[in-house]
Coordinates of C-alpha atoms in Angstrom, one line a residue:
M17 CA -28.2 17.6 -10.5
N18 CA -29.8 17.3 -14.0
E19 CA -28.0 16.6 -17.2
A20 CA -28.3 20.1 -18.5
E21 CA -26.4 21.5 -15.5
M22 CA -23.8 18.8 -16.1
V23 CA -23.2 19.9 -19.6
F24 CA -23.2 23.7 -19.2
R25 CA -21.6 24.4 -15.9
H26 CA -18.4 26.4 -16.6
P27 CA -16.7 23.8 -18.9
V28 CA -14.0 26.2 -20.0
A29 CA -13.0 27.1 -16.5
A30 CA -13.0 23.4 -15.6
A31 CA -10.8 22.6 -18.5
I32 CA -8.3 25.3 -17.7
I33 CA -8.1 24.4 -14.0
F34 CA -7.8 20.7 -14.8
G35 CA -5.0 21.4 -17.2
L36 CA -3.1 23.6 -14.8
T37 CA -3.5 21.1 -12.0
F38 CA -2.2 18.2 -14.0
V39 CA 0.8 20.2 -15.4
L40 CA 1.7 21.0 -11.8
I41 CA 1.2 17.3 -10.7
S42 CA 2.9 15.7 -13.7
F43 CA 6.1 17.8 -13.5
R44 CA 6.3 17.3 -9.7
R45 CA 8.0 20.6 -9.0
L46 CA 8.1 23.5 -11.5
S47 CA 10.5 26.3 -10.7
I48 CA 7.8 28.9 -11.3
L49 CA 5.5 27.3 -8.7
P50 CA 7.4 24.7 -6.6
I51 CA 4.5 23.7 -4.3
G52 CA 4.6 19.9 -4.8
R53 CA 1.9 17.4 -5.9
P54 CA -0.5 17.5 -2.9
S55 CA -0.6 21.3 -2.8
S56 CA -1.1 21.4 -6.5
A57 CA -4.1 19.1 -6.3
L58 CA -5.5 21.2 -3.4
L59 CA -5.0 24.4 -5.5
G60 CA -7.0 22.8 -8.3
A61 CA -9.8 21.7 -5.9
V62 CA -10.2 25.2 -4.4
L63 CA -10.2 26.8 -7.9
M64 CA -12.9 24.4 -9.0
V65 CA -15.1 25.7 -6.1
A66 CA -14.0 29.4 -6.5
F67 CA -15.0 29.5 -10.2
G68 CA -18.3 27.8 -9.6
V69 CA -17.6 24.5 -11.4
T70 CA -18.7 22.7 -8.2
S71 CA -20.2 23.9 -4.9
P72 CA -18.5 23.4 -1.5
K73 CA -21.2 20.9 -0.6
E74 CA -20.7 19.0 -3.9
A75 CA -16.9 19.0 -3.3
Y76 CA -17.3 17.1 0.0
E77 CA -19.6 14.6 -1.7
L78 CA -17.1 14.1 -4.6
V79 CA -14.4 12.7 -2.2
N80 CA -14.4 8.9 -2.1
W81 CA -14.2 8.6 1.6
D82 CA -14.0 4.8 1.4
T83 CA -10.6 5.1 -0.3
I84 CA -9.4 7.8 2.1
C85 CA -10.4 5.6 5.1
L86 CA -8.9 2.5 3.6
L87 CA -5.6 4.2 2.9
L88 CA -5.5 5.8 6.4
G89 CA -6.2 2.5 8.1
M90 CA -3.5 0.6 6.1
M91 CA -1.0 3.4 6.7
I92 CA -1.5 3.2 10.5
V93 CA -1.2 -0.6 10.6
A94 CA 1.9 -0.5 8.3
E95 CA 3.6 2.2 10.4
H96 CA 2.9 0.2 13.6
L97 CA 4.5 -2.9 12.1
R98 CA 7.4 -0.9 10.9
S99 CA 8.0 0.6 14.3
A100 CA 7.7 -2.8 15.9
G101 CA 10.6 -4.1 13.8
L102 CA 8.7 -6.5 11.4
F103 CA 10.8 -5.5 8.4
E104 CA 14.1 -5.7 10.3
K105 CA 13.2 -9.2 11.4
I106 CA 12.5 -10.2 7.8
I107 CA 15.8 -8.8 6.6
T108 CA 17.6 -10.5 9.5
K109 CA 16.2 -13.9 8.3
M110 CA 17.6 -13.1 4.9
E111 CA 21.2 -13.0 6.1
V112 CA 21.4 -16.8 5.9
F113 CA 21.4 -16.5 2.0
N114 CA 25.0 -16.2 0.8
R115 CA 24.4 -16.6 -2.9
P116 CA 23.7 -13.2 -4.4
F117 CA 20.9 -14.2 -6.9
A118 CA 19.2 -16.3 -4.2
L119 CA 19.1 -13.3 -2.0
L120 CA 17.9 -11.2 -4.8
V121 CA 14.9 -13.6 -5.3
I122 CA 14.1 -13.5 -1.6
V123 CA 14.2 -9.7 -1.5
A124 CA 12.0 -9.5 -4.5
F125 CA 9.3 -11.9 -3.2
S126 CA 9.4 -10.5 0.3
A127 CA 8.9 -6.9 -1.0
A128 CA 6.2 -8.1 -3.4
L129 CA 4.2 -10.0 -0.9
L130 CA 4.5 -7.3 1.8
S131 CA 3.5 -4.7 -0.7
A132 CA 0.4 -6.7 -1.6
I133 CA -0.7 -6.6 2.0
L134 CA 0.7 -3.4 3.4
V135 CA 0.9 -1.0 0.4
N136 CA 4.1 -0.7 -1.6
D137 CA 5.3 2.8 -0.6
P138 CA 6.0 2.1 3.2
V139 CA 7.6 -1.2 2.3
C140 CA 10.1 0.6 0.1
V141 CA 10.7 3.3 2.7
V142 CA 11.8 0.6 5.3
F143 CA 13.4 -2.0 3.0
T144 CA 15.7 0.4 1.1
P145 CA 18.2 1.2 3.9
L146 CA 18.0 -2.4 5.2
V147 CA 18.8 -3.8 1.8
L148 CA 21.7 -1.4 1.5
L149 CA 23.0 -2.6 4.8
L150 CA 22.5 -6.3 3.9
C151 CA 24.4 -5.8 0.6
H152 CA 27.3 -4.1 2.5
K153 CA 27.6 -6.9 4.9
K154 CA 27.5 -9.5 2.1
H155 CA 29.7 -7.4 -0.2
F156 CA 27.0 -7.4 -2.9
N157 CA 26.4 -4.7 -5.4
P158 CA 23.3 -2.8 -4.1
L159 CA 22.2 -1.4 -7.5
P160 CA 20.5 -4.6 -8.8
F161 CA 18.9 -5.2 -5.4
L162 CA 17.4 -1.8 -5.2
I163 CA 16.0 -1.8 -8.8
V164 CA 14.5 -5.3 -8.2
L165 CA 13.1 -4.0 -4.8
A166 CA 11.3 -1.1 -6.5
T167 CA 10.0 -3.1 -9.5
S168 CA 9.0 -6.1 -7.4
S169 CA 7.1 -4.0 -4.9
N170 CA 5.1 -2.4 -7.7
I171 CA 4.4 -5.8 -9.2
G172 CA 3.4 -7.2 -5.8
S173 CA 1.0 -4.3 -5.2
S174 CA -1.0 -5.3 -8.3
L175 CA -2.0 -8.6 -6.5
T176 CA -4.6 -7.1 -4.2
L177 CA -7.1 -4.2 -3.9
T178 CA -5.0 -2.8 -1.0
G179 CA -1.6 -3.0 -2.6
N180 CA -1.4 0.5 -3.9
P181 CA -3.6 3.7 -3.9
Q182 CA -4.9 3.2 -7.5
N183 CA -6.1 -0.3 -6.7
M184 CA -7.9 1.0 -3.6
I185 CA -9.8 3.4 -5.8
I186 CA -10.6 0.6 -8.2
G187 CA -11.8 -1.5 -5.4
S188 CA -14.0 1.2 -4.0
I189 CA -15.6 2.1 -7.4
S190 CA -15.8 -1.4 -9.0
K191 CA -17.1 -3.2 -5.9
L192 CA -15.0 -6.3 -6.8
S193 CA -14.5 -8.6 -3.9
F194 CA -11.0 -8.8 -2.3
I195 CA -10.6 -12.5 -2.8
Y196 CA -12.1 -12.7 -6.3
F197 CA -9.7 -9.9 -7.4
M198 CA -6.7 -11.6 -5.9
K199 CA -7.6 -14.9 -7.7
L200 CA -7.9 -13.1 -11.0
M201 CA -4.6 -11.3 -10.5
F202 CA -2.6 -14.3 -9.2
L203 CA -1.4 -15.7 -12.5
P204 CA -0.5 -12.2 -14.0
F205 CA 1.4 -11.5 -10.7
I206 CA 3.4 -14.7 -10.8
A207 CA 4.2 -14.3 -14.5
A208 CA 5.3 -10.7 -14.0
M209 CA 7.5 -11.7 -11.0
A210 CA 9.1 -14.5 -13.1
I211 CA 9.7 -12.2 -16.0
N212 CA 11.2 -9.5 -13.8
L213 CA 13.5 -11.9 -12.0
G214 CA 14.5 -13.6 -15.3
L215 CA 15.5 -10.2 -16.7
A216 CA 17.3 -9.4 -13.5
W217 CA 19.4 -12.5 -14.0
L218 CA 20.1 -11.6 -17.6
F219 CA 21.0 -8.0 -16.8
Y220 CA 22.9 -8.4 -13.6
R221 CA 24.2 -11.9 -13.2
N222 CA 27.8 -10.7 -13.6
Q223 CA 27.3 -7.5 -11.6
L224 CA 25.9 -8.8 -8.3
L225 CA 29.3 -8.8 -6.4
I226 CA 30.6 -5.5 -5.3
S227 CA 34.0 -4.3 -6.7
S228 CA 36.8 -3.0 -4.5
A229 CA 36.4 0.3 -6.1
S230 CA 33.0 0.7 -4.4
S231 CA 34.4 1.4 -1.0
E232 CA 32.4 4.6 -0.8
I233 CA 29.2 2.6 -0.3
Q234 CA 30.9 0.4 2.2
N235 CA 32.2 3.3 4.2
A236 CA 28.9 5.0 4.2
D237 CA 27.2 2.0 5.8
S238 CA 30.1 0.9 8.0
K239 CA 28.5 2.2 11.3
M240 CA 25.1 0.8 10.7
T241 CA 23.7 -2.4 12.2
L242 CA 20.3 -3.9 12.0
E243 CA 20.0 -4.2 15.8
D244 CA 21.1 -0.6 16.5
E245 CA 18.8 0.8 13.9
H246 CA 15.5 -0.8 14.9
P247 CA 15.4 -3.0 18.0
L248 CA 12.6 -5.6 17.8
K249 CA 9.7 -5.0 20.1
T250 CA 8.0 -8.3 20.5
R251 CA 4.8 -7.2 22.2
R252 CA 4.2 -4.4 19.7
L253 CA 4.8 -6.8 16.8
R254 CA 2.3 -9.3 18.1
I255 CA -0.3 -6.5 18.4
G256 CA 0.4 -5.3 14.8
I257 CA 0.1 -8.8 13.4
F258 CA -3.1 -9.3 15.2
G259 CA -4.5 -6.0 13.8
L260 CA -3.3 -7.0 10.3
I261 CA -5.0 -10.4 10.6
V262 CA -8.3 -8.8 11.7
T263 CA -8.0 -6.4 8.7
C264 CA -7.4 -9.3 6.3
L265 CA -10.3 -11.3 7.7
G266 CA -12.5 -8.3 7.0
F267 CA -11.3 -8.2 3.5
I268 CA -11.8 -11.9 2.9
T269 CA -15.2 -12.1 4.4
G270 CA -16.6 -9.3 2.3
C271 CA -16.8 -6.6 5.0
S272 CA -16.3 -3.0 4.1
M273 CA -12.6 -2.7 3.1
A274 CA -12.4 0.8 4.5
F275 CA -13.8 -0.1 7.9
S276 CA -11.8 -3.4 8.0
A277 CA -8.6 -1.3 7.7
L278 CA -9.8 1.2 10.3
A279 CA -10.6 -1.7 12.6
G280 CA -7.1 -3.0 12.3
A281 CA -5.8 0.6 13.0
V282 CA -8.0 0.9 16.1
I283 CA -6.8 -2.5 17.4
V284 CA -3.1 -1.6 17.1
I285 CA -3.6 1.8 18.7
T286 CA -5.9 0.5 21.5
F287 CA -4.0 -2.6 22.5
H288 CA -0.7 -0.7 22.4
R289 CA -2.1 1.4 25.2
K290 CA 0.1 4.4 24.5
D291 CA -0.3 7.8 22.9
P292 CA -0.3 7.1 19.2
G293 CA 1.1 10.5 18.4
E294 CA 4.5 9.0 17.4
I295 CA 2.8 6.7 14.8
L296 CA 0.4 9.3 13.6
A297 CA 3.2 11.9 13.1
K298 CA 5.0 9.6 10.7
L299 CA 2.0 9.0 8.4
D300 CA 2.0 10.6 5.0
W301 CA -0.9 13.0 5.6
S302 CA 0.0 14.9 2.4
L303 CA -0.9 11.8 0.5
L304 CA -4.4 11.8 2.0
M305 CA -4.7 15.5 1.1
F306 CA -3.6 14.7 -2.4
F307 CA -6.2 12.0 -2.9
A308 CA -9.1 14.1 -1.4
A309 CA -8.2 17.1 -3.5
L310 CA -7.8 15.0 -6.6
F311 CA -11.2 13.5 -6.2
V312 CA -12.6 17.0 -6.2
V313 CA -10.7 18.0 -9.3
I314 CA -11.7 14.9 -11.3
G315 CA -15.2 15.0 -9.9
S316 CA -15.6 18.6 -11.0
L317 CA -15.1 17.4 -14.6
Q318 CA -18.4 15.5 -14.1
T319 CA -20.2 18.5 -12.7
S320 CA -19.0 20.6 -15.6
G321 CA -20.0 18.0 -18.2
L322 CA -16.5 17.5 -19.5
A323 CA -16.3 14.0 -18.1
V324 CA -19.1 13.0 -20.4
A325 CA -17.2 14.3 -23.4
I326 CA -14.0 12.6 -22.3
A327 CA -15.8 9.3 -21.7
D328 CA -17.4 9.5 -25.2
W329 CA -14.1 10.2 -26.8
S330 CA -12.5 7.3 -24.9
L331 CA -15.3 4.9 -26.0
R332 CA -14.8 5.9 -29.6
L333 CA -11.1 5.4 -29.3
I334 CA -11.6 2.0 -27.6
S335 CA -13.6 0.4 -30.4
G336 CA -13.6 -2.8 -32.5
S337 CA -13.6 -6.3 -31.2
V338 CA -13.0 -7.1 -27.6
L339 CA -9.4 -8.1 -28.3
Q340 CA -8.8 -4.7 -30.1
Q341 CA -10.4 -2.9 -27.2
V342 CA -8.2 -4.7 -24.7
W343 CA -4.9 -3.8 -26.4
T344 CA -6.0 -0.2 -27.1
F345 CA -7.1 0.3 -23.6
S346 CA -3.9 -1.3 -22.2
G347 CA -1.8 1.0 -24.4
V348 CA -3.7 4.1 -23.4
T349 CA -3.4 3.1 -19.8
L350 CA 0.4 2.5 -20.1
V351 CA 0.9 6.0 -21.6
G352 CA -1.7 7.8 -19.5
S353 CA -0.3 6.4 -16.3
N354 CA 3.1 7.7 -17.0
L355 CA 2.0 11.1 -18.4
L356 CA -0.7 11.9 -15.8
S357 CA 0.5 9.5 -13.0
N358 CA -1.4 6.3 -12.3
V359 CA -3.9 7.7 -9.7
P360 CA -5.2 10.6 -11.7
F361 CA -5.4 8.4 -14.8
V362 CA -7.4 5.7 -12.9
L363 CA -9.9 8.3 -11.7
L364 CA -10.3 9.5 -15.3
A365 CA -10.6 6.0 -16.9
S366 CA -13.1 4.8 -14.3
N367 CA -15.7 7.0 -15.9
S368 CA -15.6 4.9 -19.1
I369 CA -15.3 1.4 -17.9
P370 CA -18.9 0.7 -16.9
S371 CA -19.9 1.3 -20.5
L372 CA -17.5 -1.2 -22.0
S373 CA -18.5 -4.7 -23.1
N374 CA -16.8 -6.6 -20.2
P375 CA -16.3 -4.1 -17.3
E376 CA -14.8 -6.8 -15.0
L377 CA -12.0 -7.5 -17.5
F378 CA -11.3 -3.8 -18.0
W379 CA -11.2 -3.1 -14.2
C380 CA -8.6 -5.8 -13.9
L381 CA -6.7 -4.5 -16.9
L382 CA -6.8 -1.0 -15.4
A383 CA -5.4 -2.2 -12.1
F384 CA -2.7 -4.4 -13.6
V385 CA -1.4 -2.1 -16.4
S386 CA -1.6 1.1 -14.4
T387 CA 0.5 -0.5 -11.6
I388 CA 3.1 -2.3 -13.8
A389 CA 3.4 1.0 -15.9
G390 CA 5.1 2.4 -12.8
N391 CA 8.1 0.3 -13.6
L392 CA 8.8 2.0 -16.9
T393 CA 11.0 4.8 -15.6
I394 CA 12.3 5.9 -12.2
F395 CA 9.6 8.6 -12.2
G396 CA 6.8 6.1 -12.9
S397 CA 5.8 5.5 -9.3
V398 CA 6.3 6.9 -5.9
A399 CA 7.9 3.6 -4.8
N400 CA 10.7 4.0 -7.4
M401 CA 11.4 7.6 -6.2
I402 CA 11.4 6.5 -2.5
V403 CA 14.1 3.8 -3.3
A404 CA 16.2 6.2 -5.3
E405 CA 16.0 9.1 -2.8
T406 CA 16.5 6.9 0.2
A407 CA 19.5 5.3 -1.3
G408 CA 21.0 8.7 -2.0
D409 CA 24.8 8.7 -2.3
R410 CA 25.2 5.2 -0.9
C411 CA 24.0 3.9 -4.3
K412 CA 23.2 6.4 -7.0
I413 CA 20.4 5.2 -9.3
S414 CA 20.3 7.2 -12.5
F415 CA 17.4 7.6 -14.9
W416 CA 19.1 5.3 -17.4
D417 CA 20.2 2.7 -14.8
F418 CA 16.5 2.2 -14.0
A419 CA 15.1 2.7 -17.5
R420 CA 17.4 0.1 -19.2
F421 CA 15.9 -2.5 -17.0
G422 CA 12.4 -1.0 -16.4
I423 CA 11.4 -0.5 -20.0
P424 CA 11.8 -4.1 -21.2
S425 CA 10.5 -5.5 -17.9
T426 CA 7.4 -3.3 -18.1
L427 CA 6.6 -4.0 -21.7
I428 CA 7.0 -7.8 -21.4
C429 CA 5.1 -8.0 -18.1
I430 CA 2.2 -6.0 -19.4
T431 CA 2.0 -8.0 -22.7
I432 CA 2.0 -11.4 -20.8
G433 CA -0.4 -10.1 -18.1
V434 CA -2.9 -8.7 -20.6
L435 CA -2.9 -12.0 -22.5
I436 CA -3.5 -14.0 -19.2
L437 CA -6.3 -11.7 -18.1
S438 CA -7.9 -11.8 -21.6
A439 CA -7.8 -15.6 -21.5
I440 CA -9.3 -15.8 -17.9
L441 CA -12.0 -13.3 -18.4

């Protein structure tokens, strides 16, 4: 494709379709067209082809299949470990902690480290009901635990290139090595965890014990037990851990991250020697559809030529000294990740980063800020929504409950993290 085609291929249609797609995505479910985020992205992708912004052949080529395969492989390994009882075993080990803040710290670091390895969303899916049960058994107030669970899982997912979907995209496009990225992100991760837990102590130190008036939560959980919910399957767990080890070894040794994840998935399916239909049925296939369609929508901005204009505008906005560029870029990423959602914003921002003075620094900033930005409000990340929806009536988390903790945590964590990354790189 030559540059002229890029500039003049239906830019008006591309802009309208792009705007429509992101309105539908950003507002989750509009009453006028309540089709959800994945279907909204698919609608945008089909419209881009239908209006000639991109061809069907080009649409297939625009999908970053490395990211899709990486996410698929990690989802299979994570689901296998979930069904094997890994998370329940971890929660059971936590029962020995009787001091509420000590347990809060353990929950936070467990969720963070598991999110770094297994992707934050499935960690929150499984941990939320188990944390509710644990709090009931200990007579602790579940609200602080659930808010710290969500925010810590987001922070933990910033540590690796496989911790969340946007980092997977960054890893596929930037070609940063898994270990090198983790080394760079370790100090910002530790600082963010310390800040988050420090604020949790300030905010909730007098609210960790449950009051007698909260019997509704206790009654709702009274019939639940860890053992009855998810019995531990030792053989399946060993297979899952072996598959995860193989996957991580692939990451560490510099093998393709996508095929390392798929290798782990193949191992857990093959060694289990049973029809994997049960595991495959529980995967979030709509998330894969969302990603694939979004790649087409964003990629179509390139075929139309609008991506060039957006990149030029971004570069003019991010000007001045390197320090000025860093703070401007971080601010735009914080706002953009909450307005557009972090995955679409990362796809847009990735067009401009190669032209910046220190691409390595800005890839790391994009990964860290777009991830921590998810802690700003309850709508900031899928992990937050999973925790809130799963908790349901057992522990209602309002927008303000989350925001009063999330806003200061996000702003301080990003400020300190950006300073650290600027000093390192």
